[in-house]
Short mmCIF file of C-alpha atoms in Angstrom, two decimals:
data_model
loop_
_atom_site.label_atom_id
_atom_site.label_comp_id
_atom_site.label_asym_id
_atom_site.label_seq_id
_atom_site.Cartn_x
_atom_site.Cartn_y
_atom_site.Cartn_z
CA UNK P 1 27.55 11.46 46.68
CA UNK P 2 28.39 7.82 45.56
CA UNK P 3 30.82 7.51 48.71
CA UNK P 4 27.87 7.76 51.26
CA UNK P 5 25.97 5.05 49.39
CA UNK P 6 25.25 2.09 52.38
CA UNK P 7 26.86 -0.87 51.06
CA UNK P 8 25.97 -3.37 53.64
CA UNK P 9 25.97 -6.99 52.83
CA UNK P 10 22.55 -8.54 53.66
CA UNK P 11 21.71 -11.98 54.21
CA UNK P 12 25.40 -12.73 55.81
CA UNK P 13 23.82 -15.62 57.02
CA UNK P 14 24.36 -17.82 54.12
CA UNK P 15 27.62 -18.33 52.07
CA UNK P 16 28.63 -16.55 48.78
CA UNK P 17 28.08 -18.84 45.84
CA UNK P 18 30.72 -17.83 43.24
CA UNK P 19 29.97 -17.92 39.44
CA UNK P 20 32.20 -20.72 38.83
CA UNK P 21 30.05 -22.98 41.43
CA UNK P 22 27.05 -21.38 39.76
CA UNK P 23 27.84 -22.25 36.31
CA UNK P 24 28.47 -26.15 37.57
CA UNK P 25 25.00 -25.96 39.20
CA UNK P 26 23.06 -25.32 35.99
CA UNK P 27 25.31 -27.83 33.85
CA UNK P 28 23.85 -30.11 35.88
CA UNK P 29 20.24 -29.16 35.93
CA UNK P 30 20.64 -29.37 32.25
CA UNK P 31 21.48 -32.42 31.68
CA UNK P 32 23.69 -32.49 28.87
CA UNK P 33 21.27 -29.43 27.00
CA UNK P 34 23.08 -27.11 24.89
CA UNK P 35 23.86 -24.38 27.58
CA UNK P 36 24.49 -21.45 24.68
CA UNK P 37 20.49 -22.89 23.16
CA UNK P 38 18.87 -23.14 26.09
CA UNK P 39 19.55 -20.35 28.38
CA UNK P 40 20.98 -17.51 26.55
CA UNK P 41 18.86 -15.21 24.55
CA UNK P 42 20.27 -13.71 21.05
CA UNK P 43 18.83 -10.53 20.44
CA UNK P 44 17.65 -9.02 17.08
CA UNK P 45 20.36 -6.66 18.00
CA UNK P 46 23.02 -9.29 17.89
CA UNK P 47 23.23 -9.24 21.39
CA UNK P 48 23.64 -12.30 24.07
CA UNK P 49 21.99 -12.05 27.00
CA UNK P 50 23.18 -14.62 29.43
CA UNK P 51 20.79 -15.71 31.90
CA UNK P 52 22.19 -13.91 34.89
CA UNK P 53 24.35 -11.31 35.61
CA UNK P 54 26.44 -10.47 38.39
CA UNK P 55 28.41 -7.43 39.76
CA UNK P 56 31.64 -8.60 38.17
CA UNK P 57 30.15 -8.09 34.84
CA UNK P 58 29.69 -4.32 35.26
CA UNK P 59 33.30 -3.83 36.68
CA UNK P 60 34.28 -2.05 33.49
CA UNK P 61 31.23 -0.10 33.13
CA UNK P 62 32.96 3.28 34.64
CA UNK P 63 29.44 4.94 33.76
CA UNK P 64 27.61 3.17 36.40
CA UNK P 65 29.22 4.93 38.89
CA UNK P 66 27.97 8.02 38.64
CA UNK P 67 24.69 9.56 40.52
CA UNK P 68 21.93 10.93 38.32
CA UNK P 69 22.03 14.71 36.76
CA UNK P 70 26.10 13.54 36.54
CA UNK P 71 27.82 13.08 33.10
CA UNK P 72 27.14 10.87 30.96
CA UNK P 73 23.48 11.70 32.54
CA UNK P 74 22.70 7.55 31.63
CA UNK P 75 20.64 7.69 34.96
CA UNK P 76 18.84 10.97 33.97
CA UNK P 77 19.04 14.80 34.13
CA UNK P 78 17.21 15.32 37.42
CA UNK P 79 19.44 15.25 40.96
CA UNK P 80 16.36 14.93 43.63
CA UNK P 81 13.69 12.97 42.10
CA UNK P 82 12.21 10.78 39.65
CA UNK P 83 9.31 12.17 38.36
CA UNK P 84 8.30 12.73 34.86
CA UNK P 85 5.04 14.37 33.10
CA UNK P 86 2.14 12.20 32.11
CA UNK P 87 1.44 13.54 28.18
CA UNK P 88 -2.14 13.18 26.56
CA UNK P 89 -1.93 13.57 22.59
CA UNK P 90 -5.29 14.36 21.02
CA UNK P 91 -5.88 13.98 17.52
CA UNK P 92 -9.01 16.40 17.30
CA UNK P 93 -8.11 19.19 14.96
CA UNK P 94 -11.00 21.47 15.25
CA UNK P 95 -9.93 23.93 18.48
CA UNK P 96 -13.13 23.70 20.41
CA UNK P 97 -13.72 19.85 20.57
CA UNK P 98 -10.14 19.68 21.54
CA UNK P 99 -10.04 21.64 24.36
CA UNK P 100 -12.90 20.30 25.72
CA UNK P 101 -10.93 16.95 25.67
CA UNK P 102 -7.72 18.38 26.92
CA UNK P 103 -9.79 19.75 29.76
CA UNK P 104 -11.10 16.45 30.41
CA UNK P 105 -7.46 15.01 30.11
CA UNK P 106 -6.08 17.03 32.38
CA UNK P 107 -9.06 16.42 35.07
CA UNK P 108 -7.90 13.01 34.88
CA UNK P 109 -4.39 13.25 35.60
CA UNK P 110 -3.11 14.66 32.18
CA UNK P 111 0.44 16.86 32.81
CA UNK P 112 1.03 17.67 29.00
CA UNK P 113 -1.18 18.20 26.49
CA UNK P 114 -0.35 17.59 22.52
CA UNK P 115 -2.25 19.04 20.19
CA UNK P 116 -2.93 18.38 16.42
CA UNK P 117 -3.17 22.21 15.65
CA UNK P 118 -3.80 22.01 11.74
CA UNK P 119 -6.96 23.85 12.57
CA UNK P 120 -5.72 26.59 14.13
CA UNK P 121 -5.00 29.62 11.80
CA UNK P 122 -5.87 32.92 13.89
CA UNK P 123 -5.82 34.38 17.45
CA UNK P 124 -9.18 33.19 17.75
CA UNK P 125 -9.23 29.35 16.98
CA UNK P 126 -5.33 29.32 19.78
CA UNK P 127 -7.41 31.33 22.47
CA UNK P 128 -10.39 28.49 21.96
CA UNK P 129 -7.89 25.82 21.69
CA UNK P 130 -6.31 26.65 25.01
CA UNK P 131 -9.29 28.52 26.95
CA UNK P 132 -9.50 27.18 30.56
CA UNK P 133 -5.99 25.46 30.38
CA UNK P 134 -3.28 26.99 32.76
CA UNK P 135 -0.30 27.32 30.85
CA UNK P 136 2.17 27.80 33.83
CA UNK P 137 1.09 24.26 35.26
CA UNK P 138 0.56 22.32 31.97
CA UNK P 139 2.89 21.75 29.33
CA UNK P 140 1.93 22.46 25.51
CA UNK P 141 3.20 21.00 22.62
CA UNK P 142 2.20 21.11 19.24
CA UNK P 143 2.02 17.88 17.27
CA UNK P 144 1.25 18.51 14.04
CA UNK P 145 0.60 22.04 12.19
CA UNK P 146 0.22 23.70 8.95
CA UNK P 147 2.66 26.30 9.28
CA UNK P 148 5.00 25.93 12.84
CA UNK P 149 6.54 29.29 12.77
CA UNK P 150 2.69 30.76 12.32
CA UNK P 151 1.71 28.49 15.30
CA UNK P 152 4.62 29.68 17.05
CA UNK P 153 3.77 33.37 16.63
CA UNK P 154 -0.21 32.86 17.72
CA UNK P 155 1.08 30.92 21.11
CA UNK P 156 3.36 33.73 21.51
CA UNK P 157 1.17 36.44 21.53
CA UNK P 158 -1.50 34.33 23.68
CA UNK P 159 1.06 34.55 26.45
CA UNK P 160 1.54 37.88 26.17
CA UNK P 161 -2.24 38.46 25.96
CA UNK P 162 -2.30 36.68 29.35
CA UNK P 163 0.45 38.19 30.60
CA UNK P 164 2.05 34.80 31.63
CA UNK P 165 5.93 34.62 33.21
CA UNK P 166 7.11 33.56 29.96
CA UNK P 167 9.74 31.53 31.60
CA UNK P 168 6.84 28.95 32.91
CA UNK P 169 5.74 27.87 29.83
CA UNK P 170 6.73 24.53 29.13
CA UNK P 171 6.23 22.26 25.78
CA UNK P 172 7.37 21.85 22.59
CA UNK P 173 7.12 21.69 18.46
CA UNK P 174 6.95 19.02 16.55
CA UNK P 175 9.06 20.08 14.06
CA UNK P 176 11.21 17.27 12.33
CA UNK P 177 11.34 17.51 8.71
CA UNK P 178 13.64 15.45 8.66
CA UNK P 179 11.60 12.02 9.41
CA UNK P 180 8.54 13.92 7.52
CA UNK P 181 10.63 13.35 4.55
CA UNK P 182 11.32 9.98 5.42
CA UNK P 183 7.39 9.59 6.55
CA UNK P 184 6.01 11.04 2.94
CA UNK P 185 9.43 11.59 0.64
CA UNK P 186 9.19 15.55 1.06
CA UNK P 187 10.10 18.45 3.04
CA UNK P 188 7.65 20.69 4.17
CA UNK P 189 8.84 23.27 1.71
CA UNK P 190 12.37 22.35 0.91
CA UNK P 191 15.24 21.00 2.56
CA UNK P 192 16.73 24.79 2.85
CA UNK P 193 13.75 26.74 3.62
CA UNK P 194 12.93 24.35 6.58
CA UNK P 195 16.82 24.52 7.75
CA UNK P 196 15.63 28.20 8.09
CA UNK P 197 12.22 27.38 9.72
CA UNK P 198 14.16 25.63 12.19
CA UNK P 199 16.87 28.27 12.77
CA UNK P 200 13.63 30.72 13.58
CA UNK P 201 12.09 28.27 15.59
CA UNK P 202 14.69 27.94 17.66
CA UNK P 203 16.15 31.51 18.20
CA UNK P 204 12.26 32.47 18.71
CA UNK P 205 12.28 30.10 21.58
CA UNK P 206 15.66 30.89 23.39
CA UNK P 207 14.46 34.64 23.31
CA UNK P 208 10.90 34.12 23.93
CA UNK P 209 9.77 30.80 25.63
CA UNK P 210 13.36 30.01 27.00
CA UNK P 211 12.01 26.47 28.25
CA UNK P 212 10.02 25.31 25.33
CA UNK P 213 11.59 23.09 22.56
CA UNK P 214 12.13 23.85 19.25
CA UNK P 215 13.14 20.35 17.65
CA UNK P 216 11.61 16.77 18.02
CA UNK P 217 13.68 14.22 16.69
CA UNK P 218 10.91 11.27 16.54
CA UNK P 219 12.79 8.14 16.97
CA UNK P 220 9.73 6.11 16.97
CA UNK P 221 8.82 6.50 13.50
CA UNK P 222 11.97 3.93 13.05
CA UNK P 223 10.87 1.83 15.77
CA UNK P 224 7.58 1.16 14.45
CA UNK P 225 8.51 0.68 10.98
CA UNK P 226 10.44 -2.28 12.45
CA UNK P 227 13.51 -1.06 13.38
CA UNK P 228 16.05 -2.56 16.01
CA UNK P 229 16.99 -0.82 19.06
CA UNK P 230 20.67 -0.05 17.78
CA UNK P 231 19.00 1.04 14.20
CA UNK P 232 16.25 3.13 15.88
CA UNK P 233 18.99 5.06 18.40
CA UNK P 234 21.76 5.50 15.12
CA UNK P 235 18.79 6.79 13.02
CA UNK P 236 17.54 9.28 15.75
CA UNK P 237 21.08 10.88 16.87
CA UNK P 238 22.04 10.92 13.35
CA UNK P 239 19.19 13.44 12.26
CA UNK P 240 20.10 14.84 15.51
CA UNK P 241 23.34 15.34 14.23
CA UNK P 242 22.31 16.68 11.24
CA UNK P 243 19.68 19.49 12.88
CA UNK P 244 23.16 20.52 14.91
CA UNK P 245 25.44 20.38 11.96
CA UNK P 246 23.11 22.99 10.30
CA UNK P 247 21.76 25.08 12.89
CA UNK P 248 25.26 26.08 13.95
CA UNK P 249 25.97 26.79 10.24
CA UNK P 250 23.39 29.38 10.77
CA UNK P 251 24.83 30.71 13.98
CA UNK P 252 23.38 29.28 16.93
CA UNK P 253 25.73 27.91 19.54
CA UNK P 254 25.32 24.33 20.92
CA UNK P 255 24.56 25.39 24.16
CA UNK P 256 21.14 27.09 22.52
CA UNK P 257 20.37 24.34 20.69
CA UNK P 258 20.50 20.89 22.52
CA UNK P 259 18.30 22.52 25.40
CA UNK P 260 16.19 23.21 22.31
CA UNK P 261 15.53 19.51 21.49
CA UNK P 262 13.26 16.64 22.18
CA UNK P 263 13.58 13.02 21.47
CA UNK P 264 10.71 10.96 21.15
CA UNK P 265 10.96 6.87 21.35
CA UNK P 266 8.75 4.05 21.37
CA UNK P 267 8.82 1.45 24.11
CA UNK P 268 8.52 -1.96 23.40
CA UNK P 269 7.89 -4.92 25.32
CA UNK P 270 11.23 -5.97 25.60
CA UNK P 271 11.75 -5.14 29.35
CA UNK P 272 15.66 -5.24 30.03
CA UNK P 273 16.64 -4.03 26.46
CA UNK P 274 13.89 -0.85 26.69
CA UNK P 275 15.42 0.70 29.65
CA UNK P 276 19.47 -0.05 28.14
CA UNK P 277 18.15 1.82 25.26
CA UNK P 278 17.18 4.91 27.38
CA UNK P 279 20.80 4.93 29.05
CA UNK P 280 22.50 4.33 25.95
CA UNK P 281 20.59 6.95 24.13
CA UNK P 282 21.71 9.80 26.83
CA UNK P 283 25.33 7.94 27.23
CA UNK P 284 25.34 8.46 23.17
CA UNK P 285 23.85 11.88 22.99
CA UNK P 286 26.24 13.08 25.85
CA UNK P 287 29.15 11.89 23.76
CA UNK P 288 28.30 13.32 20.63
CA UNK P 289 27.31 16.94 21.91
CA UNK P 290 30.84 16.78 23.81
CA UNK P 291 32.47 17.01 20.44
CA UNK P 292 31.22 20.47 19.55
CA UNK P 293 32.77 21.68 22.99
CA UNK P 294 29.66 23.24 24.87
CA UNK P 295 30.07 25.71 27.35
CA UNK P 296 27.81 24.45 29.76
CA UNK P 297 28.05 20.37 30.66
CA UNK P 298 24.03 20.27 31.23
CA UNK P 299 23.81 20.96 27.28
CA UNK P 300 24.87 17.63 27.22
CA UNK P 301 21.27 16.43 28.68
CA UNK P 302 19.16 14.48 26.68
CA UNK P 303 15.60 15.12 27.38
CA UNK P 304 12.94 11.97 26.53
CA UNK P 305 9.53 11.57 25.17
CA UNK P 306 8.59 7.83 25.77
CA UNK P 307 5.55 6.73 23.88
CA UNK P 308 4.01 2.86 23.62
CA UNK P 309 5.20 1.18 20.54
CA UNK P 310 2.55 0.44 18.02
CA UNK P 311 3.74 -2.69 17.98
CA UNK P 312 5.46 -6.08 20.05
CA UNK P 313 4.16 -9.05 17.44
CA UNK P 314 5.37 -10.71 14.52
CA UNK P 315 2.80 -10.96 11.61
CA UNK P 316 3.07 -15.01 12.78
CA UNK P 317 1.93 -14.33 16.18
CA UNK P 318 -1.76 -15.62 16.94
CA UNK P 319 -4.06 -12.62 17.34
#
């Protein structure tokens, strides 16, 4: 694929400049200014970003090469397009008023829905909550809930009820205990039971709802807390980490869980360094899952929530 790419020079009309000439050019312009000051940008990351870049620069960068849906996957999972679902959260509990919003979301343009499902407890208040909302065209996920597995078990038998190819349904859980015990400094039960609650989860899904997600690992919890890029992608694949550590303890293979998991991160307005931390959270995820040997090389897929950070001011910025 990369050999048919068209790599015709344009503009032959004017000369190369080469970085060398380029570098005496804008010694000049300033003047005698500190070059390293004025022109390069260090990150909160530790980073330098020079002010341009050029092709030699990413010589060594063997990852570059490759096409999308290729290992590492830094470019993305997907081969023939682009395209990505547009995800309304809604943070009405009580079934009824929410689906009337989520119907109005997804008039609008809404792909995904999120739901805050803390209200739902019987057959009754999931059939409200979804009533009117194709589940083979719009994906569910479940944001917050008292009980997962119990939510799990209601949307389960709603499917069946509706006699839906379960293989269509597309979503996810919420379910990170994990950064809820970082959040309020407890597990939703205990740190064992929910190791088991995520076990079920998961096993429930591979046999059940093959392409719905069992795991969220919620990465922007660290980002908006104030977190650096490099803290907020260690934090996030090291609870990763963790959830695989123990769900293989219980028996699951790798290649059940990582299709199994969602990561959720919050984008800043830091343009350049946003989209580096996309390809170096997939580069980084790749590498990781390749250590626990997975059958299949697309278990090594990351798959992305992006959400808007809460934040991109310093408590000294004017309002």
């Amino acid at each position: 694929m990369n050999d048919k790419v068209n790599k015709t020079k344009l503009f032959t009309e004017f000369p190369p400049v080469s970085t060398k000439d380029w570098e005496e050019k804008i010694n000049t312009d300033l003047k005698g200014a500190d070059y390293e000051k004025k022109l390069v940008w260090k990150t909160t990351e530790g980073i330098s970003l020079k002010p341009y870049y050029r092709a030699e620069d990413l010589e060594k960068l063997d990852y570059l090469n490759v096409s999308p849906s290729e290992y590492p996957y830094t470019r993305g999972n997907k081969k023939d397009n682009n395209n990505w679902e547009i995800r309304q959260d809604i943070v009405e509990s009580n079934p009824e008023e929410a689906n009337k919003i989520a119907i109005n979301a997804i008039s609008r343009g809404a792909e995904a829905i999120g739901f805050n499902a803390k209200d739902v407890i019987d057959a009754n208040d999931i059939r409200v909550l979804l009533n009117n909302i194709d589940l083979t065209k719009t994906s569910i996920h479940f944001v917050s809930a008292t009980s997962f597995p119990v939510i799990y078990n209601l949307f389960f038998e709603e499917i069946k009820r509706q006699n839906i190819d379960v293989k269509s349904i597309r979503g996810g859980f919420n379910f990170d205990s994990i950064s809820y015990f970082l959040l309020y400094g407890k597990y939703y039960a205990s740190q064992d039971n929910n190791f088991i609650e995520a076990a079920s989860l998961t096993n429930n899904t591979i046999g059940n709802i093959p392409n719905f997600k069992s795991i969220t690992i919620n990465g922007q919890y660290y980002h908006n807390a104030g977190a650096t890029i490099v803290q907020e992608l260690a934090f996030s694949l090291a609870s990763a980490n963790e959830y695989l550590i123990k769900l293989i303890e219980k028996g699951i293979t790798i290649d059940h869980i990582t299709p199994r998991i969602q990561f959720v991160f919050a984008i800043g307005s830091n343009y350049f360094m946003e989209m580096a931390k996309l390809r170096a959270a997939r580069f980084l995820w790749a590498k990781i899952v390749e250590q626990y040997k997975p059958a299949d090389e697309k278990s090594m897929m990351m798959d992305i929530h992006a959400v808007t950070s809460m934040w991109n001011k310093s408590v000294y910025d004017p309002n």
